[in-house]
PDB file of C-alpha atoms in Angstrom:
ATOM      1  CA  MET A   1     138.602  -5.782 100.396  1.00  0.00           C
ATOM      2  CA  ASN A   2     135.954  -3.793 102.235  1.00  0.00           C
ATOM      3  CA  ALA A   3     134.287  -1.457  99.732  1.00  0.00           C
ATOM      4  CA  LYS A   4     132.060   0.235 102.325  1.00  0.00           C
ATOM      5  CA  LYS A   5     133.481   3.575 103.434  1.00  0.00           C
ATOM      6  CA  THR A   6     133.468   4.865 106.978  1.00  0.00           C
ATOM      7  CA  PRO A   7     131.813   8.222 107.760  1.00  0.00           C
ATOM      8  CA  ASP A   8     135.291   9.774 108.083  1.00  0.00           C
ATOM      9  CA  GLU A   9     136.263   8.510 104.629  1.00  0.00           C
ATOM     10  CA  ASN A  10     133.013   9.873 103.168  1.00  0.00           C
ATOM     11  CA  LEU A  11     133.684  13.263 104.785  1.00  0.00           C
ATOM     12  CA  LEU A  12     137.236  13.287 103.446  1.00  0.00           C
ATOM     13  CA  ASP A  13     135.956  12.449  99.956  1.00  0.00           C
ATOM     14  CA  ALA A  14     133.436  15.308 100.174  1.00  0.00           C
ATOM     15  CA  GLN A  15     136.141  17.716 101.341  1.00  0.00           C
ATOM     16  CA  LEU A  16     138.475  16.709  98.535  1.00  0.00           C
ATOM     17  CA  ASP A  17     135.648  17.013  96.022  1.00  0.00           C
ATOM     18  CA  PHE A  18     134.912  20.535  97.270  1.00  0.00           C
ATOM     19  CA  ILE A  19     138.576  21.550  97.143  1.00  0.00           C
ATOM     20  CA  MET A  20     139.043  20.130  93.651  1.00  0.00           C
ATOM     21  CA  ASN A  21     135.748  21.162  92.038  1.00  0.00           C
ATOM     22  CA  ALA A  22     134.414  24.267  93.787  1.00  0.00           C
ATOM     23  CA  PRO A  23     134.536  27.513  91.800  1.00  0.00           C
ATOM     24  CA  GLN A  24     137.484  29.666  92.907  1.00  0.00           C
ATOM     25  CA  ALA A  25     135.232  32.445  94.260  1.00  0.00           C
ATOM     26  CA  GLN A  26     133.283  29.965  96.407  1.00  0.00           C
ATOM     27  CA  PHE A  27     136.489  28.381  97.686  1.00  0.00           C
ATOM     28  CA  ASP A  28     137.997  31.802  98.540  1.00  0.00           C
ATOM     29  CA  GLU A  29     134.772  32.731 100.350  1.00  0.00           C
ATOM     30  CA  TYR A  30     134.968  29.513 102.371  1.00  0.00           C
ATOM     31  CA  LEU A  31     138.595  30.249 103.312  1.00  0.00           C
ATOM     32  CA  ALA A  32     137.701  33.814 104.334  1.00  0.00           C
ATOM     33  CA  GLU A  33     134.810  32.544 106.507  1.00  0.00           C
ATOM     34  CA  SER A  34     137.234  30.121 108.135  1.00  0.00           C
ATOM     35  CA  GLY A  35     139.617  32.972 108.966  1.00  0.00           C
ATOM     36  CA  ILE A  36     142.298  31.747 106.582  1.00  0.00           C
ATOM     37  CA  ASP A  37     144.298  34.273 104.565  1.00  0.00           C
ATOM     38  CA  THR A  38     144.034  33.140 100.933  1.00  0.00           C
ATOM     39  CA  ASN A  39     147.490  34.458 100.013  1.00  0.00           C
ATOM     40  CA  ASP A  40     149.132  32.699 102.958  1.00  0.00           C
ATOM     41  CA  PHE A  41     147.143  29.536 102.214  1.00  0.00           C
ATOM     42  CA  SER A  42     148.237  29.624  98.578  1.00  0.00           C
ATOM     43  CA  ARG A  43     151.893  30.148  99.533  1.00  0.00           C
ATOM     44  CA  ARG A  44     151.860  27.317 102.092  1.00  0.00           C
ATOM     45  CA  SER A  45     150.067  25.009  99.665  1.00  0.00           C
ATOM     46  CA  THR A  46     152.660  25.688  96.991  1.00  0.00           C
ATOM     47  CA  LEU A  47     155.510  25.034  99.438  1.00  0.00           C
ATOM     48  CA  ALA A  48     153.916  21.769 100.599  1.00  0.00           C
ATOM     49  CA  PHE A  49     153.399  20.667  97.013  1.00  0.00           C
ATOM     50  CA  ASP A  50     157.007  21.526  96.126  1.00  0.00           C
ATOM     51  CA  ARG A  51     158.310  19.540  99.134  1.00  0.00           C
ATOM     52  CA  ALA A  52     156.179  16.547  98.178  1.00  0.00           C
ATOM     53  CA  LEU A  53     157.426  16.776  94.600  1.00  0.00           C
ATOM     54  CA  GLU A  54     161.055  16.916  95.780  1.00  0.00           C
ATOM     55  CA  ALA A  55     160.523  13.886  98.050  1.00  0.00           C
ATOM     56  CA  HIS A  56     158.965  11.988  95.156  1.00  0.00           C
ATOM     57  CA  ALA A  57     161.855  12.892  92.835  1.00  0.00           C
ATOM     58  CA  SER A  58     164.362  11.847  95.504  1.00  0.00           C
ATOM     59  CA  ALA A  59     162.616   8.487  95.969  1.00  0.00           C
ATOM     60  CA  ASN A  60     162.609   7.975  92.188  1.00  0.00           C
ATOM     61  CA  GLN A  61     166.370   8.608  92.088  1.00  0.00           C
ATOM     62  CA  ALA A  62     166.890   5.991  94.790  1.00  0.00           C
ATOM     63  CA  VAL A  63     164.662   3.497  92.935  1.00  0.00           C
ATOM     64  CA  GLU A  64     166.673   4.076  89.768  1.00  0.00           C
ATOM     65  CA  ALA A  65     169.994   3.857  91.619  1.00  0.00           C
ATOM     66  CA  LEU A  66     168.994   0.452  92.970  1.00  0.00           C
ATOM     67  CA  ALA A  67     167.354  -0.815  89.773  1.00  0.00           C
ATOM     68  CA  ASN A  68     170.103   0.254  87.374  1.00  0.00           C
ATOM     69  CA  LEU A  69     172.991  -1.553  89.052  1.00  0.00           C
ATOM     70  CA  ASN A  70     174.948  -3.797  86.718  1.00  0.00           C
ATOM     71  CA  PRO A  71     176.002  -7.259  87.991  1.00  0.00           C
ATOM     72  CA  THR A  72     179.444  -6.045  89.097  1.00  0.00           C
ATOM     73  CA  GLN A  73     177.892  -3.171  91.047  1.00  0.00           C
ATOM     74  CA  GLN A  74     175.306  -5.529  92.549  1.00  0.00           C
ATOM     75  CA  LYS A  75     178.071  -7.824  93.790  1.00  0.00           C
ATOM     76  CA  ALA A  76     180.042  -4.889  95.212  1.00  0.00           C
ATOM     77  CA  LEU A  77     176.936  -3.532  96.958  1.00  0.00           C
ATOM     78  CA  ALA A  78     176.025  -6.949  98.390  1.00  0.00           C
ATOM     79  CA  ASP A  79     179.614  -7.427  99.589  1.00  0.00           C
ATOM     80  CA  GLY A  80     179.652  -3.933 101.116  1.00  0.00           C
ATOM     81  CA  LEU A  81     176.439  -4.661 102.990  1.00  0.00           C
ATOM     82  CA  GLN A  82     177.606  -8.195 103.886  1.00  0.00           C
ATOM     83  CA  ILE A  83     174.475  -9.772 102.429  1.00  0.00           C
ATOM     84  CA  ARG A  84     173.818 -12.370  99.768  1.00  0.00           C
ATOM     85  CA  ARG A  85     172.846 -11.208  96.310  1.00  0.00           C
ATOM     86  CA  SER A  86     169.456 -12.888  96.738  1.00  0.00           C
ATOM     87  CA  VAL A  87     168.761 -10.469  99.617  1.00  0.00           C
ATOM     88  CA  LEU A  88     169.752  -7.552  97.401  1.00  0.00           C
ATOM     89  CA  ALA A  89     167.495  -8.893  94.646  1.00  0.00           C
ATOM     90  CA  ALA A  90     164.585  -9.050  97.103  1.00  0.00           C
ATOM     91  CA  LEU A  91     165.258  -5.446  98.138  1.00  0.00           C
ATOM     92  CA  ARG A  92     165.308  -4.382  94.487  1.00  0.00           C
ATOM     93  CA  GLU A  93     162.019  -6.237  93.905  1.00  0.00           C
ATOM     94  CA  HIS A  94     160.333  -4.532  96.894  1.00  0.00           C
ATOM     95  CA  ARG A  95     159.727  -7.856  98.674  1.00  0.00           C
ATOM     96  CA  VAL A  96     160.681  -6.690 102.170  1.00  0.00           C
ATOM     97  CA  ILE A  97     158.667  -4.891 104.846  1.00  0.00           C
ATOM     98  CA  VAL A  98     160.595  -1.632 105.081  1.00  0.00           C
ATOM     99  CA  ALA A  99     159.739  -1.028 108.746  1.00  0.00           C
ATOM    100  CA  SER A 100     161.524  -4.285 109.637  1.00  0.00           C
ATOM    101  CA  ILE A 101     164.874  -3.147 108.186  1.00  0.00           C
ATOM    102  CA  PRO A 102     167.278  -1.874 110.876  1.00  0.00           C
ATOM    103  CA  LYS A 103     168.164   1.827 110.577  1.00  0.00           C
ATOM    104  CA  ARG A 104     171.878   1.007 110.582  1.00  0.00           C
ATOM    105  CA  PHE A 105     171.439  -1.213 107.517  1.00  0.00           C
ATOM    106  CA  LEU A 106     169.321   1.440 105.755  1.00  0.00           C
ATOM    107  CA  SER A 107     172.025   4.000 106.509  1.00  0.00           C
ATOM    108  CA  GLN A 108     174.737   1.771 105.005  1.00  0.00           C
ATOM    109  CA  LEU A 109     172.587   1.072 101.937  1.00  0.00           C
ATOM    110  CA  ALA A 110     171.908   4.781 101.461  1.00  0.00           C
ATOM    111  CA  ASP A 111     175.604   5.638 101.800  1.00  0.00           C
ATOM    112  CA  LEU A 112     176.661   2.997  99.279  1.00  0.00           C
ATOM    113  CA  LEU A 113     173.995   4.163  96.809  1.00  0.00           C
ATOM    114  CA  GLY A 114     174.846   7.832  97.351  1.00  0.00           C
ATOM    115  CA  GLN A 115     171.286   8.587  98.496  1.00  0.00           C
ATOM    116  CA  THR A 116     169.615   9.801 101.669  1.00  0.00           C
ATOM    117  CA  ILE A 117     168.057   7.388 104.159  1.00  0.00           C
ATOM    118  CA  GLY A 118     164.678   9.004 103.557  1.00  0.00           C
ATOM    119  CA  SER A 119     164.839   8.534  99.805  1.00  0.00           C
ATOM    120  CA  VAL A 120     165.991   4.905 100.133  1.00  0.00           C
ATOM    121  CA  THR A 121     163.220   4.190 102.641  1.00  0.00           C
ATOM    122  CA  ALA A 122     160.647   5.784 100.333  1.00  0.00           C
ATOM    123  CA  ALA A 123     162.046   3.880  97.345  1.00  0.00           C
ATOM    124  CA  LEU A 124     161.811   0.530  99.123  1.00  0.00           C
ATOM    125  CA  ALA A 125     158.286   1.293 100.339  1.00  0.00           C
ATOM    126  CA  VAL A 126     156.759   1.865  96.901  1.00  0.00           C
ATOM    127  CA  PRO A 127     154.803  -1.026  95.431  1.00  0.00           C
ATOM    128  CA  ALA A 128     156.690  -3.394  93.164  1.00  0.00           C
ATOM    129  CA  PRO A 129     156.532  -2.423  89.498  1.00  0.00           C
ATOM    130  CA  ARG A 130     153.746  -4.156  87.631  1.00  0.00           C
ATOM    131  CA  LEU A 131     154.772  -6.696  85.052  1.00  0.00           C
ATOM    132  CA  VAL A 132     153.770  -5.731  81.539  1.00  0.00           C
ATOM    133  CA  GLY A 133     154.495  -7.021  78.095  1.00  0.00           C
ATOM    134  CA  GLN A 134     153.474  -9.855  75.894  1.00  0.00           C
ATOM    135  CA  TYR A 135     153.842 -13.461  76.848  1.00  0.00           C
ATOM    136  CA  LYS A 136     152.905 -16.737  75.242  1.00  0.00           C
ATOM    137  CA  SER A 137     150.754 -17.631  78.222  1.00  0.00           C
ATOM    138  CA  ASP A 138     147.067 -16.788  78.366  1.00  0.00           C
ATOM    139  CA  ASP A 139     147.475 -15.693  81.980  1.00  0.00           C
ATOM    140  CA  LYS A 140     148.992 -12.444  83.159  1.00  0.00           C
ATOM    141  CA  PRO A 141     152.347 -12.745  84.926  1.00  0.00           C
ATOM    142  CA  ASP A 142     151.969 -12.337  88.660  1.00  0.00           C
ATOM    143  CA  ALA A 143     154.376 -10.036  90.479  1.00  0.00           C
ATOM    144  CA  ALA A 144     155.680 -11.256  93.818  1.00  0.00           C
ATOM    145  CA  THR A 145     153.597  -8.993  96.037  1.00  0.00           C
ATOM    146  CA  THR A 146     154.093 -10.816  99.315  1.00  0.00           C
ATOM    147  CA  ARG A 147     156.405  -8.845 101.552  1.00  0.00           C
ATOM    148  CA  VAL A 148     158.377 -10.476 104.341  1.00  0.00           C
ATOM    149  CA  THR A 149     160.353  -9.109 107.258  1.00  0.00           C
ATOM    150  CA  PHE A 150     164.013  -8.332 106.751  1.00  0.00           C
ATOM    151  CA  GLU A 151     164.972 -11.041 109.237  1.00  0.00           C
ATOM    152  CA  GLN A 152     162.872 -13.636 107.384  1.00  0.00           C
ATOM    153  CA  LEU A 153     164.493 -12.546 104.130  1.00  0.00           C
ATOM    154  CA  LEU A 154     167.932 -13.169 105.638  1.00  0.00           C
ATOM    155  CA  ARG A 155     166.836 -16.583 106.916  1.00  0.00           C
ATOM    156  CA  ASP A 156     165.378 -17.501 103.516  1.00  0.00           C
ATOM    157  CA  ALA A 157     168.756 -16.612 101.996  1.00  0.00           C
ATOM    158  CA  ALA A 158     170.364 -19.251 104.264  1.00  0.00           C
ATOM    159  CA  MET A 159     172.536 -16.748 106.094  1.00  0.00           C
ATOM    160  CA  SER A 160     174.113 -17.897 109.358  1.00  0.00           C
ATOM    161  CA  GLU A 161     172.695 -16.879 112.736  1.00  0.00           C
ATOM    162  CA  GLU A 162     175.816 -14.784 113.395  1.00  0.00           C
ATOM    163  CA  GLU A 163     175.381 -12.919 110.097  1.00  0.00           C
ATOM    164  CA  ILE A 164     171.686 -12.364 110.802  1.00  0.00           C
ATOM    165  CA  ASP A 165     172.387 -11.108 114.333  1.00  0.00           C
ATOM    166  CA  ALA A 166     175.041  -8.712 113.027  1.00  0.00           C
ATOM    167  CA  LEU A 167     172.714  -7.335 110.346  1.00  0.00           C
ATOM    168  CA  MET A 168     169.720  -7.041 112.683  1.00  0.00           C
ATOM    169  CA  ARG A 169     171.727  -5.124 115.284  1.00  0.00           C
ATOM    170  CA  ASP A 170     170.500  -1.544 115.126  1.00  0.00           C
ATOM    171  CA  GLY A 171     173.166   0.066 117.310  1.00  0.00           C
ATOM    172  CA  ASP A 172     176.883   0.750 116.800  1.00  0.00           C
TER     173      ASP A 172
END
């Protein structure tokens, strides 16, 4: 990983530091000099924060909806999506590149989970949960962090070419 920051990243860090740590009077003065109405800025900031919080809560609901399925529900969901349970397990474990999943499939998954496409997409995009707990091994358990394309996931599950083509079709 490259630890050296670009000039843009350094500027962004300085801006965030100013926003987070500047005294309120100094920050208000800066906004006034910039021609920004502090009341309007505060209102818009609050609305943006509330929207982000709602999106996060929605994604958490979708994560929980997918994670809390019992085996019978998992089988019904896999059957409804016409996929193998190993594909569903990989989706639940965040092992797929979300951008490679066809919109039609995401729409079906969202409908069957009773969620929105946006919340399901956000839920699948979050990093896999970290493994914690005590084990008899001296080494930490390693989460499967390697993500693969949706098509590769279907191939790894030994699905037929016809099944893969049907699932990868984004129209209809």
